[in-house]
Amino acid sequence: MYLGRDCGMPAFQYADLPSIQRTLDKYHIDTALLHAFACRSLDATQGNRILFDAVAGDPRLVPCPAVLPNSELEVGDEPDFVDRLIRDGARCVCLYPNTHGTTLDARIVGPLMNALQDRRLPIAVFEAEWLDVASLASAYPHLPVIVHAPLARNRTLLPILRTTPNLYISIAPRFARYRALEVIVQQCGPDRLLLASGYPISEPGAPIGYLFYSDLNDEAVARIARDNLLELLDRVDVRADAPAKRVATFRAGDSSANSSQPAGLACHVWRREPVPLPGIVDMHAHYGNVPAFAVWRADVDQRLREMDRIGIEKVFLSRSGVGSPEVVLANDQVLEAMRRCPRRILGYATCYPINDDLGLGEIRRCIDAGMQGVKLHSAAGLAYTDPRYAPIWQYADEQRLPVLLHTWGVLTELEPLFERYRSAPVLLAHAGAAEPESYVAYAHKYPNVYLELCFSGAPYGVIEYFVHELGAGRMLFGSDSPYMSIQQQLGRVLFADIAEDDKEAILVDNPKRILHHHRT
Ligand SMILES: [Zn+2]
């Protein structure tokens, strides 16, 4: 968790002590490491002072101050600096190499790392490449090194975890790869993962959904939610004369937590049971592998098992690699998946419109074969307004087919499409990943524009902002699985501070309306 306000964040991504305490209560968190944004926006020393003052008000908060090397003679000899932080209550520290103009190079941070290792004081490293942090951990094998939500989407994750036993991953949003928890636990055991909320940058319900709706057993979930962190904090060498810091436990998932959780859809996440809401549709998912990173077992049977476990009825798929010229093969694979379970698997047709065969002809072929929507992706290298897409837009509009567009916040250039095609529901994927105001503005102006929510960053407060500014009737749940976790994105919606009816609209009613809108 973070205290204060980060640079460039919307107004609703702000945490003071009362809002942090409300968040701890809501999510049943009994121990939280707290960083102060002021360590980055002001300076490390001042930020640490603000942090230590704030945590004095709540025993559940453990300060996680920023550290600097003494390379420019600012903080004093590193062993003394580390000793002072521990005496002030720190049981973990964090390093921001970019913000603080430093590096992971041993010539600079070596004395600091040695001092931390000597006291076994864990360090969370931000703003650094996964492999660089792993190399740091290898160089100091008795120092617990935490990577905060590494992207690590490529094929480097498992070999590094297997060979670097003092390296830990915090699963705050952005670390949300499909089935990553299950694969890591199976390959490396449950001890290397730490639950992190990311509040107020990201929605705590996202990692909680990711973990509690995973396929792990209860024991592994408890280790990741609670025990791994407590053991790390316990192992810090505080020296006999340092004042003890009370460290509480994480109750999430305990029966005590269940009994105090208010009724509502989120309580089913804690209980690890399917959402009892018939008709949930995942409006944005994919099928098949992707070049950039490993997709772990995402065949039809596996997908259906996961959907059953968490209570999702239908999934709307397009083939991964949606920008590939191999669209015929890609669409055929989606059609094959649909044939395996036509009641629950729906298909988006994709195209590569360099000629009619791969453009409108291919879209028509797929719709005639039973697909119910069109997916366009900027990865194909064409603007959505490119004239080669025009016949496809025209056809989708006539047929009132939903068109899912991958977007990242810049919507101005799409307005001519919104102006012209008023009958096809236009689903803006990853709504709110950037510039949430512009999504609201265009949705207000064009009633066939919908906001599809999937984004692994799970920004805090965006769902509430959309509901408040626009109303839930224009929002859609999507997962981007099997790149990203279905459970993580579902957790975001279930834990959002919105009415239960609004959750039902996002998960069930709006998709149903869009699917019935289609001219058959
Ligand atoms: Zn996608």
Short mmCIF file of C-alpha atoms and ligand atoms in Angstrom, two decimals:
data_model
loop_
_atom_site.label_atom_id
_atom_site.label_comp_id
_atom_site.label_asym_id
_atom_site.label_seq_id
_atom_site.Cartn_x
_atom_site.Cartn_y
_atom_site.Cartn_z
CA MET A 1 0.00 0.00 0.00
CA TYR A 2 0.99 3.57 -0.52
CA LEU A 3 0.42 6.73 1.46
CA GLY A 4 -0.45 10.02 -0.21
CA ARG A 5 -0.75 10.84 -3.88
CA ASP A 6 1.52 9.90 -6.74
CA CYS A 7 2.44 12.29 -9.52
CA GLY A 8 0.05 12.27 -12.47
CA MET A 9 -2.65 10.16 -10.79
CA PRO A 10 -6.38 11.00 -10.93
CA ALA A 11 -7.90 12.63 -7.87
CA PHE A 12 -9.54 9.41 -6.66
CA GLN A 13 -6.19 7.59 -6.37
CA TYR A 14 -5.24 9.11 -3.05
CA ALA A 15 -4.68 7.47 0.36
CA ASP A 16 -4.59 9.09 3.77
CA LEU A 17 -4.56 7.20 7.07
CA PRO A 18 -8.38 7.00 7.42
CA SER A 19 -8.84 5.71 3.85
CA ILE A 20 -6.04 3.19 4.38
CA GLN A 21 -7.72 2.00 7.56
CA ARG A 22 -11.05 1.64 5.79
CA THR A 23 -9.30 -0.37 3.08
CA LEU A 24 -7.63 -2.64 5.63
CA ASP A 25 -11.04 -3.26 7.20
CA LYS A 26 -12.84 -3.84 3.92
CA TYR A 27 -10.33 -6.40 2.66
CA HIS A 28 -9.59 -8.00 6.07
CA ILE A 29 -5.93 -7.08 5.95
CA ASP A 30 -4.20 -7.26 9.31
CA THR A 31 -0.65 -6.50 8.19
CA ALA A 32 0.32 -4.18 5.38
CA LEU A 33 3.64 -2.83 4.23
CA LEU A 34 3.22 0.88 3.59
CA HIS A 35 5.31 3.08 1.29
CA ALA A 36 4.97 6.85 1.04
CA PHE A 37 4.60 8.44 -2.40
CA ALA A 38 6.42 11.42 -0.95
CA CYS A 39 9.62 9.34 -1.05
CA ARG A 40 9.38 9.75 -4.81
CA SER A 41 7.55 13.03 -5.28
CA LEU A 42 9.51 14.96 -2.63
CA ASP A 43 12.63 13.17 -1.47
CA ALA A 44 13.47 9.95 0.30
CA THR A 45 14.30 11.36 3.73
CA GLN A 46 11.26 13.62 3.97
CA GLY A 47 9.00 10.88 2.62
CA ASN A 48 10.31 8.41 5.18
CA ARG A 49 9.58 10.85 7.99
CA ILE A 50 5.97 11.28 6.77
CA LEU A 51 5.71 7.49 6.57
CA PHE A 52 7.01 6.77 10.08
CA ASP A 53 4.67 9.39 11.54
CA ALA A 54 1.65 7.90 9.75
CA VAL A 55 2.21 4.26 10.72
CA ALA A 56 2.44 5.21 14.38
CA GLY A 57 -1.37 5.54 14.19
CA ASP A 58 -2.11 1.90 13.31
CA PRO A 59 -0.35 -1.30 14.45
CA ARG A 60 -1.43 -3.06 11.26
CA LEU A 61 0.88 -0.85 9.19
CA VAL A 62 4.53 -1.76 8.80
CA PRO A 63 6.68 1.05 7.38
CA CYS A 64 8.57 0.30 4.20
CA PRO A 65 10.87 3.31 3.83
CA ALA A 66 12.91 4.16 0.77
CA VAL A 67 16.64 3.47 0.98
CA LEU A 68 19.53 5.20 -0.73
CA PRO A 69 23.18 4.19 -0.93
CA ASN A 70 25.54 6.53 0.90
CA SER A 71 27.40 7.08 -2.36
CA GLU A 72 26.96 10.88 -2.11
CA LEU A 73 27.41 11.02 1.67
CA GLU A 74 23.72 11.73 2.39
CA VAL A 75 22.45 9.01 4.70
CA GLY A 76 25.50 8.05 6.74
CA ASP A 77 27.31 4.72 6.75
CA GLU A 78 24.99 2.06 5.44
CA PRO A 79 25.04 -0.25 8.52
CA ASP A 80 24.07 2.70 10.74
CA PHE A 81 21.42 3.86 8.27
CA VAL A 82 19.85 0.40 8.17
CA ASP A 83 20.03 0.12 11.97
CA ARG A 84 18.17 3.44 12.35
CA LEU A 85 15.42 2.32 9.98
CA ILE A 86 14.92 -0.93 11.90
CA ARG A 87 14.79 0.92 15.20
CA ASP A 88 12.10 3.16 13.70
CA GLY A 89 10.03 0.06 12.93
CA ALA A 90 10.99 -0.78 9.32
CA ARG A 91 10.72 -4.48 8.53
CA CYS A 92 11.15 -4.06 4.78
CA VAL A 93 12.60 -1.27 2.63
CA CYS A 94 12.16 -0.20 -0.97
CA LEU A 95 14.49 1.02 -3.68
CA TYR A 96 13.55 3.31 -6.57
CA PRO A 97 16.67 3.35 -8.74
CA ASN A 98 15.30 5.63 -11.47
CA THR A 99 13.56 8.19 -9.31
CA HIS A 100 16.51 8.49 -6.99
CA GLY A 101 19.11 8.54 -9.75
CA THR A 102 20.88 5.42 -8.60
CA THR A 103 21.43 1.92 -9.93
CA LEU A 104 21.65 -1.74 -8.98
CA ASP A 105 25.40 -1.73 -9.74
CA ALA A 106 27.34 -3.30 -6.85
CA ARG A 107 29.96 -0.54 -6.95
CA ILE A 108 27.24 1.88 -5.88
CA VAL A 109 24.73 -0.12 -3.86
CA GLY A 110 27.06 -2.91 -2.64
CA PRO A 111 27.55 -1.51 0.90
CA LEU A 112 23.80 -0.91 1.24
CA MET A 113 22.94 -4.43 0.08
CA ASN A 114 25.53 -5.91 2.44
CA ALA A 115 24.06 -3.96 5.37
CA LEU A 116 20.53 -5.08 4.48
CA GLN A 117 21.67 -8.68 4.03
CA ASP A 118 23.45 -8.58 7.38
CA ARG A 119 20.11 -7.76 9.06
CA ARG A 120 18.03 -9.88 6.63
CA LEU A 121 15.88 -6.81 6.01
CA PRO A 122 13.85 -7.50 2.83
CA ILE A 123 14.11 -5.03 -0.02
CA ALA A 124 11.34 -4.37 -2.56
CA VAL A 125 12.81 -3.14 -5.83
CA PHE A 126 10.72 -0.92 -8.08
CA GLU A 127 11.51 0.60 -11.47
CA ALA A 128 13.94 -2.11 -12.52
CA GLU A 129 14.03 -4.89 -15.08
CA TRP A 130 13.11 -8.35 -13.86
CA LEU A 131 16.46 -9.87 -14.90
CA ASP A 132 18.44 -7.05 -13.25
CA VAL A 133 16.61 -7.57 -9.97
CA ALA A 134 17.18 -11.31 -10.26
CA SER A 135 20.91 -10.68 -10.70
CA LEU A 136 20.88 -8.49 -7.61
CA ALA A 137 19.21 -11.30 -5.65
CA SER A 138 21.80 -13.79 -6.88
CA ALA A 139 24.63 -11.50 -5.75
CA TYR A 140 23.19 -11.28 -2.18
CA PRO A 141 21.79 -14.76 -1.57
CA HIS A 142 20.77 -14.15 2.05
CA LEU A 143 18.91 -10.94 1.27
CA PRO A 144 15.17 -11.38 0.58
CA VAL A 145 14.51 -9.42 -2.63
CA ILE A 146 10.91 -8.64 -3.60
CA VAL A 147 9.99 -7.70 -7.14
CA HIS A 148 6.84 -5.66 -7.10
CA ALA A 149 4.49 -6.92 -9.79
CA PRO A 150 7.10 -7.73 -12.44
CA LEU A 151 5.81 -7.74 -15.97
CA ALA A 152 7.90 -10.88 -16.71
CA ARG A 153 5.55 -11.83 -19.50
CA ASN A 154 8.29 -13.42 -21.50
CA ARG A 155 9.83 -16.84 -21.10
CA THR A 156 12.21 -15.93 -18.29
CA LEU A 157 10.01 -16.33 -15.25
CA LEU A 158 10.36 -19.93 -14.13
CA PRO A 159 14.13 -20.47 -14.69
CA ILE A 160 14.87 -17.35 -12.64
CA LEU A 161 12.53 -18.32 -9.80
CA ARG A 162 13.91 -21.87 -9.70
CA THR A 163 17.52 -20.69 -9.47
CA THR A 164 17.05 -17.65 -7.22
CA PRO A 165 15.52 -18.86 -3.93
CA ASN A 166 15.69 -15.46 -2.20
CA LEU A 167 13.63 -13.76 -4.93
CA TYR A 168 9.94 -13.06 -4.18
CA ILE A 169 7.14 -11.73 -6.35
CA SER A 170 4.37 -9.52 -5.05
CA ILE A 171 1.16 -10.14 -6.92
CA ALA A 172 -0.27 -6.65 -6.94
CA PRO A 173 -2.05 -5.90 -10.20
CA ARG A 174 -0.05 -6.08 -13.39
CA PHE A 175 1.30 -9.45 -12.31
CA ALA A 176 -1.79 -11.24 -13.50
CA ARG A 177 -0.72 -13.82 -16.01
CA TYR A 178 -3.22 -16.54 -16.72
CA ARG A 179 -2.63 -19.50 -14.35
CA ALA A 180 0.73 -18.09 -13.22
CA LEU A 181 0.04 -18.79 -9.54
CA GLU A 182 -0.77 -22.42 -10.23
CA VAL A 183 2.29 -22.92 -12.43
CA ILE A 184 4.71 -21.13 -10.07
CA VAL A 185 3.45 -23.06 -7.04
CA GLN A 186 3.68 -26.34 -8.91
CA GLN A 187 7.22 -25.61 -10.14
CA CYS A 188 8.72 -23.64 -7.23
CA GLY A 189 6.39 -24.16 -4.25
CA PRO A 190 4.07 -21.61 -2.60
CA ASP A 191 6.71 -19.67 -0.65
CA ARG A 192 7.83 -17.16 -3.26
CA LEU A 193 4.63 -15.23 -3.80
CA LEU A 194 3.26 -12.39 -1.68
CA LEU A 195 -0.20 -10.87 -1.81
CA ALA A 196 -0.08 -7.10 -2.34
CA SER A 197 -3.03 -4.77 -2.71
CA GLY A 198 -1.45 -1.90 -4.61
CA TYR A 199 -3.93 0.51 -2.97
CA PRO A 200 -4.52 3.33 -4.00
CA ILE A 201 -2.88 2.79 -7.39
CA SER A 202 -4.74 -0.42 -8.04
CA GLU A 203 -7.86 -2.18 -6.83
CA PRO A 204 -7.11 -4.67 -4.01
CA GLY A 205 -9.99 -6.87 -5.16
CA ALA A 206 -7.99 -7.74 -8.29
CA PRO A 207 -5.10 -9.64 -6.62
CA ILE A 208 -7.50 -11.03 -4.01
CA GLY A 209 -9.67 -12.43 -6.81
CA TYR A 210 -6.55 -13.73 -8.57
CA LEU A 211 -5.41 -15.58 -5.45
CA PHE A 212 -8.65 -16.73 -3.82
CA TYR A 213 -10.20 -17.83 -7.12
CA SER A 214 -7.03 -19.64 -8.16
CA ASP A 215 -6.89 -23.42 -8.38
CA LEU A 216 -4.45 -23.60 -5.44
CA ASN A 217 -5.33 -25.45 -2.25
CA ASP A 218 -6.26 -23.47 0.87
CA GLU A 219 -2.86 -24.03 2.43
CA ALA A 220 -1.02 -22.47 -0.52
CA VAL A 221 -3.47 -19.55 -0.57
CA ALA A 222 -2.84 -18.92 3.14
CA ARG A 223 0.92 -18.95 2.58
CA ILE A 224 0.67 -16.37 -0.19
CA ALA A 225 -1.94 -14.25 1.59
CA ARG A 226 -0.27 -14.25 4.99
CA ASP A 227 2.46 -16.64 6.08
CA ASN A 228 5.18 -15.86 3.54
CA LEU A 229 5.25 -12.18 4.42
CA LEU A 230 5.02 -12.74 8.16
CA GLU A 231 7.94 -15.15 8.03
CA LEU A 232 10.04 -12.61 6.12
CA LEU A 233 9.21 -9.90 8.66
CA ASP A 234 9.93 -12.26 11.55
CA ARG A 235 13.36 -13.13 10.23
CA VAL A 236 14.60 -9.53 10.33
CA ASP A 237 17.50 -9.28 12.76
CA VAL A 238 16.16 -6.46 14.95
CA ARG A 239 18.93 -6.89 17.58
CA ALA A 240 17.90 -7.43 21.18
CA ASP A 241 17.59 -3.79 22.17
CA ALA A 242 15.26 -2.66 19.36
CA PRO A 243 11.63 -2.03 20.31
CA ALA A 244 9.30 -4.80 19.15
CA LYS A 245 6.89 -3.95 16.35
CA ARG A 246 3.57 -5.68 16.76
CA VAL A 247 2.86 -7.63 13.64
CA ALA A 248 -0.66 -8.87 13.19
CA THR A 249 -1.89 -11.45 10.73
CA PHE A 250 -3.87 -11.48 7.53
CA ARG A 251 -7.30 -12.90 8.18
CA ALA A 252 -8.59 -13.00 4.64
CA GLY A 253 -10.27 -16.28 3.90
CA ASP A 254 -10.49 -17.29 7.56
CA SER A 255 -13.92 -18.15 8.85
CA SER A 256 -13.71 -15.05 11.04
CA ALA A 257 -13.29 -12.95 7.91
CA ASN A 258 -16.25 -14.60 6.23
CA SER A 259 -18.55 -13.94 9.13
CA SER A 260 -17.78 -10.22 9.14
CA GLN A 261 -17.89 -9.79 5.36
CA PRO A 262 -21.12 -8.02 4.40
CA ALA A 263 -23.44 -9.94 2.13
CA GLY A 264 -22.78 -9.34 -1.53
CA LEU A 265 -21.08 -10.88 -4.49
CA ALA A 266 -17.55 -10.31 -3.13
CA CYS A 267 -18.12 -12.68 -0.20
CA HIS A 268 -18.06 -15.60 -2.64
CA VAL A 269 -14.46 -14.76 -3.51
CA TRP A 270 -13.38 -15.20 0.13
CA ARG A 271 -15.33 -18.45 0.28
CA ARG A 272 -13.75 -19.60 -2.97
CA GLU A 273 -17.10 -20.56 -4.46
CA PRO A 274 -18.63 -19.63 -7.83
CA VAL A 275 -20.43 -16.29 -8.12
CA PRO A 276 -24.11 -17.31 -7.81
CA LEU A 277 -25.19 -15.10 -10.69
CA PRO A 278 -26.40 -16.95 -13.79
CA GLY A 279 -25.39 -15.55 -17.17
CA ILE A 280 -22.02 -13.87 -16.56
CA VAL A 281 -20.26 -13.26 -19.90
CA ASP A 282 -16.56 -12.55 -20.33
CA MET A 283 -16.74 -10.18 -23.30
CA HIS A 284 -13.03 -10.01 -24.11
CA ALA A 285 -10.97 -13.16 -24.25
CA HIS A 286 -8.69 -14.92 -26.68
CA TYR A 287 -7.87 -18.40 -27.79
CA GLY A 288 -4.53 -19.99 -28.60
CA ASN A 289 -0.91 -19.08 -28.06
CA VAL A 290 0.79 -15.76 -28.61
CA PRO A 291 4.39 -15.21 -29.77
CA ALA A 292 5.67 -13.08 -26.90
CA PHE A 293 5.16 -15.33 -23.91
CA ALA A 294 4.05 -18.71 -22.67
CA VAL A 295 0.34 -19.37 -22.32
CA TRP A 296 -0.14 -22.15 -19.83
CA ARG A 297 -2.79 -24.71 -20.77
CA ALA A 298 -5.64 -22.68 -22.14
CA ASP A 299 -7.46 -25.37 -24.13
CA VAL A 300 -11.25 -25.48 -24.20
CA ASP A 301 -11.59 -27.97 -21.35
CA GLN A 302 -9.28 -25.98 -19.09
CA ARG A 303 -11.14 -22.74 -19.84
CA LEU A 304 -14.50 -24.33 -19.05
CA ARG A 305 -13.19 -25.78 -15.78
CA GLU A 306 -12.01 -22.34 -14.70
CA MET A 307 -15.27 -20.71 -15.73
CA ASP A 308 -17.18 -23.31 -13.71
CA ARG A 309 -14.99 -22.79 -10.67
CA ILE A 310 -15.71 -19.06 -10.52
CA GLY A 311 -19.18 -18.89 -12.03
CA ILE A 312 -18.76 -17.57 -15.57
CA GLU A 313 -21.29 -18.87 -18.05
CA LYS A 314 -19.99 -17.68 -21.41
CA VAL A 315 -16.78 -16.41 -22.95
CA PHE A 316 -16.41 -14.35 -26.13
CA LEU A 317 -13.17 -15.36 -27.89
CA SER A 318 -11.01 -14.12 -30.71
CA ARG A 319 -7.88 -15.91 -31.79
CA SER A 320 -4.68 -14.69 -30.10
CA GLY A 321 -2.47 -12.93 -32.60
CA VAL A 322 -5.51 -11.14 -33.95
CA GLY A 323 -3.30 -8.97 -36.18
CA SER A 324 -1.80 -11.91 -38.04
CA PRO A 325 -2.23 -12.40 -41.79
CA GLU A 326 -3.06 -16.03 -40.92
CA VAL A 327 -6.64 -15.04 -40.09
CA VAL A 328 -8.32 -17.93 -41.84
CA LEU A 329 -6.46 -20.46 -39.73
CA ALA A 330 -6.95 -18.33 -36.62
CA ASN A 331 -10.71 -17.99 -37.15
CA ASP A 332 -11.02 -21.69 -37.90
CA GLN A 333 -9.50 -22.48 -34.52
CA VAL A 334 -12.06 -20.27 -32.78
CA LEU A 335 -14.85 -21.93 -34.76
CA GLU A 336 -13.55 -25.31 -33.67
CA ALA A 337 -13.56 -24.17 -30.01
CA MET A 338 -17.13 -22.91 -30.48
CA ARG A 339 -18.17 -26.29 -31.88
CA ARG A 340 -16.81 -27.97 -28.75
CA CYS A 341 -19.18 -26.01 -26.52
CA PRO A 342 -21.53 -23.81 -28.58
CA ARG A 343 -23.69 -22.80 -25.66
CA ARG A 344 -20.79 -21.26 -23.74
CA ILE A 345 -18.14 -20.24 -26.27
CA LEU A 346 -18.86 -17.31 -28.57
CA GLY A 347 -16.57 -16.03 -31.31
CA TYR A 348 -15.31 -12.71 -32.63
CA ALA A 349 -14.35 -12.79 -36.31
CA THR A 350 -11.01 -11.24 -37.20
CA CYS A 351 -9.66 -10.11 -40.55
CA TYR A 352 -6.58 -8.85 -42.36
CA PRO A 353 -8.18 -6.56 -44.95
CA ILE A 354 -5.54 -6.39 -47.67
CA ASN A 355 -8.09 -7.89 -50.06
CA ASP A 356 -11.70 -9.01 -49.92
CA ASP A 357 -10.86 -12.66 -49.18
CA LEU A 358 -9.01 -11.76 -46.01
CA GLY A 359 -11.22 -8.75 -45.25
CA LEU A 360 -15.01 -8.60 -45.53
CA GLY A 361 -15.16 -12.04 -47.14
CA GLU A 362 -13.48 -13.60 -44.14
CA ILE A 363 -15.70 -11.73 -41.68
CA ARG A 364 -18.84 -12.90 -43.54
CA ARG A 365 -17.57 -16.48 -43.62
CA CYS A 366 -17.11 -16.47 -39.84
CA ILE A 367 -20.44 -14.80 -39.05
CA ASP A 368 -22.24 -17.23 -41.37
CA ALA A 369 -20.51 -20.05 -39.48
CA GLY A 370 -21.89 -18.80 -36.16
CA MET A 371 -19.59 -16.10 -34.79
CA GLN A 372 -21.41 -13.19 -33.13
CA GLY A 373 -19.00 -10.24 -33.27
CA VAL A 374 -15.97 -8.61 -34.91
CA LYS A 375 -12.61 -7.93 -33.27
CA LEU A 376 -10.24 -5.34 -34.72
CA HIS A 377 -6.79 -4.81 -33.27
CA SER A 378 -4.20 -2.12 -33.83
CA ALA A 379 -1.57 -4.89 -33.92
CA ALA A 380 -2.63 -5.45 -37.55
CA GLY A 381 -0.82 -2.17 -38.33
CA LEU A 382 -3.89 -0.40 -39.74
CA ALA A 383 -5.77 2.48 -38.15
CA TYR A 384 -9.35 1.57 -37.34
CA THR A 385 -10.35 4.40 -39.69
CA ASP A 386 -8.32 2.94 -42.58
CA PRO A 387 -10.52 2.75 -45.72
CA ARG A 388 -9.77 -0.97 -45.97
CA TYR A 389 -11.82 -1.48 -42.80
CA ALA A 390 -14.77 0.56 -44.12
CA PRO A 391 -16.70 -2.38 -45.69
CA ILE A 392 -16.30 -4.32 -42.45
CA TRP A 393 -17.63 -1.43 -40.38
CA GLN A 394 -20.53 -1.07 -42.83
CA TYR A 395 -21.39 -4.75 -42.61
CA ALA A 396 -21.10 -4.87 -38.80
CA ASP A 397 -23.32 -1.81 -38.54
CA GLU A 398 -25.97 -3.32 -40.81
CA GLN A 399 -25.91 -6.57 -38.89
CA ARG A 400 -25.65 -4.77 -35.50
CA LEU A 401 -22.67 -6.91 -34.66
CA PRO A 402 -20.59 -5.86 -31.66
CA VAL A 403 -17.15 -4.61 -32.73
CA LEU A 404 -14.44 -4.93 -30.09
CA LEU A 405 -11.56 -2.47 -30.50
CA HIS A 406 -8.30 -2.60 -28.61
CA THR A 407 -7.78 0.94 -27.22
CA TRP A 408 -5.29 2.65 -24.88
CA GLY A 409 -6.87 5.97 -24.10
CA VAL A 410 -6.44 7.99 -27.32
CA LEU A 411 -9.96 8.07 -28.76
CA THR A 412 -10.07 11.29 -30.77
CA GLU A 413 -9.21 9.60 -34.03
CA LEU A 414 -12.07 7.12 -33.50
CA GLU A 415 -14.80 9.73 -33.39
CA PRO A 416 -15.53 9.62 -37.15
CA LEU A 417 -16.38 5.93 -36.68
CA PHE A 418 -18.67 6.66 -33.73
CA GLU A 419 -20.34 9.39 -35.83
CA ARG A 420 -20.91 7.18 -38.82
CA TYR A 421 -21.78 3.75 -37.41
CA ARG A 422 -24.59 4.14 -34.90
CA SER A 423 -26.11 0.64 -34.90
CA ALA A 424 -23.18 -1.68 -34.12
CA PRO A 425 -22.29 -1.72 -30.43
CA VAL A 426 -18.68 -0.46 -30.35
CA LEU A 427 -16.85 -2.00 -27.41
CA LEU A 428 -13.79 -0.02 -26.36
CA ALA A 429 -11.44 -2.58 -24.85
CA HIS A 430 -9.19 -1.70 -21.90
CA ALA A 431 -11.36 1.31 -21.05
CA GLY A 432 -9.75 3.41 -18.36
CA ALA A 433 -6.24 2.03 -18.86
CA ALA A 434 -5.48 5.69 -19.64
CA GLU A 435 -7.53 8.89 -19.93
CA PRO A 436 -10.73 7.59 -18.28
CA GLU A 437 -12.44 10.97 -18.85
CA SER A 438 -12.33 10.57 -22.62
CA TYR A 439 -14.11 7.18 -22.42
CA VAL A 440 -16.87 8.82 -20.40
CA ALA A 441 -17.13 11.75 -22.80
CA TYR A 442 -17.50 9.59 -25.92
CA ALA A 443 -19.88 7.15 -24.24
CA HIS A 444 -22.10 10.07 -23.25
CA LYS A 445 -22.09 11.38 -26.79
CA TYR A 446 -22.63 8.05 -28.60
CA PRO A 447 -25.15 5.61 -27.10
CA ASN A 448 -23.73 2.57 -28.94
CA VAL A 449 -20.28 3.01 -27.34
CA TYR A 450 -19.54 0.59 -24.49
CA LEU A 451 -16.60 0.49 -22.09
CA GLU A 452 -15.00 -2.95 -21.77
CA LEU A 453 -12.95 -2.97 -18.59
CA CYS A 454 -10.17 -5.53 -18.81
CA PHE A 455 -6.75 -4.22 -17.83
CA SER A 456 -4.20 -6.07 -15.71
CA GLY A 457 -3.18 -2.80 -14.02
CA ALA A 458 -6.67 -2.73 -12.44
CA PRO A 459 -6.51 0.99 -11.62
CA TYR A 460 -8.14 1.81 -8.30
CA GLY A 461 -11.42 3.67 -8.47
CA VAL A 462 -11.92 3.57 -12.24
CA ILE A 463 -14.95 1.28 -12.15
CA GLU A 464 -16.53 3.49 -9.50
CA TYR A 465 -15.66 6.58 -11.57
CA PHE A 466 -17.32 5.13 -14.69
CA VAL A 467 -20.44 4.10 -12.78
CA HIS A 468 -20.69 7.51 -11.18
CA GLU A 469 -20.08 9.51 -14.36
CA LEU A 470 -21.78 7.30 -16.91
CA GLY A 471 -23.85 4.60 -15.21
CA ALA A 472 -23.24 0.86 -15.19
CA GLY A 473 -25.48 0.29 -18.23
CA ARG A 474 -22.61 0.93 -20.65
CA MET A 475 -19.86 -1.11 -18.99
CA LEU A 476 -18.75 -4.64 -19.74
CA PHE A 477 -16.64 -7.23 -17.97
CA GLY A 478 -13.76 -8.78 -19.92
CA SER A 479 -10.64 -10.68 -18.92
CA ASP A 480 -8.11 -10.72 -21.79
CA SER A 481 -7.51 -14.35 -20.85
CA PRO A 482 -5.45 -16.40 -21.54
CA TYR A 483 -2.91 -13.61 -21.59
CA MET A 484 -4.22 -12.37 -18.28
CA SER A 485 -6.20 -13.89 -15.45
CA ILE A 486 -9.99 -14.13 -15.60
CA GLN A 487 -10.10 -14.27 -11.81
CA GLN A 488 -8.11 -11.06 -11.38
CA GLN A 489 -10.46 -9.04 -13.55
CA LEU A 490 -13.56 -10.60 -12.00
CA GLY A 491 -12.24 -9.66 -8.53
CA ARG A 492 -12.02 -6.04 -9.63
CA VAL A 493 -15.71 -5.91 -10.47
CA LEU A 494 -16.92 -7.96 -7.49
CA PHE A 495 -15.07 -5.82 -4.92
CA ALA A 496 -15.83 -2.44 -6.53
CA ASP A 497 -17.64 0.06 -4.33
CA ILE A 498 -20.74 0.11 -6.49
CA ALA A 499 -24.28 -1.22 -6.01
CA GLU A 500 -24.78 -4.96 -6.41
CA ASP A 501 -27.25 -4.22 -9.22
CA ASP A 502 -24.54 -2.33 -11.08
CA LYS A 503 -22.23 -5.36 -10.83
CA GLU A 504 -25.02 -7.50 -12.27
CA ALA A 505 -25.47 -5.02 -15.13
CA ILE A 506 -21.75 -5.16 -15.98
CA LEU A 507 -21.45 -8.93 -15.70
CA VAL A 508 -24.80 -10.15 -17.06
CA ASP A 509 -27.38 -7.65 -18.30
CA ASN A 510 -25.28 -5.53 -20.66
CA PRO A 511 -23.69 -8.48 -22.49
CA LYS A 512 -27.10 -10.08 -22.82
CA ARG A 513 -28.51 -6.90 -24.37
CA ILE A 514 -25.63 -6.63 -26.84
CA LEU A 515 -25.93 -10.24 -27.91
CA HIS A 516 -29.68 -9.92 -28.47
CA HIS A 517 -29.15 -6.72 -30.43
CA HIS A 518 -27.48 -8.71 -33.21
CA ARG A 519 -29.67 -9.04 -36.34
CA THR A 520 -30.00 -12.77 -36.98
ZN ZN B 1 -7.30 -8.61 -25.87
#
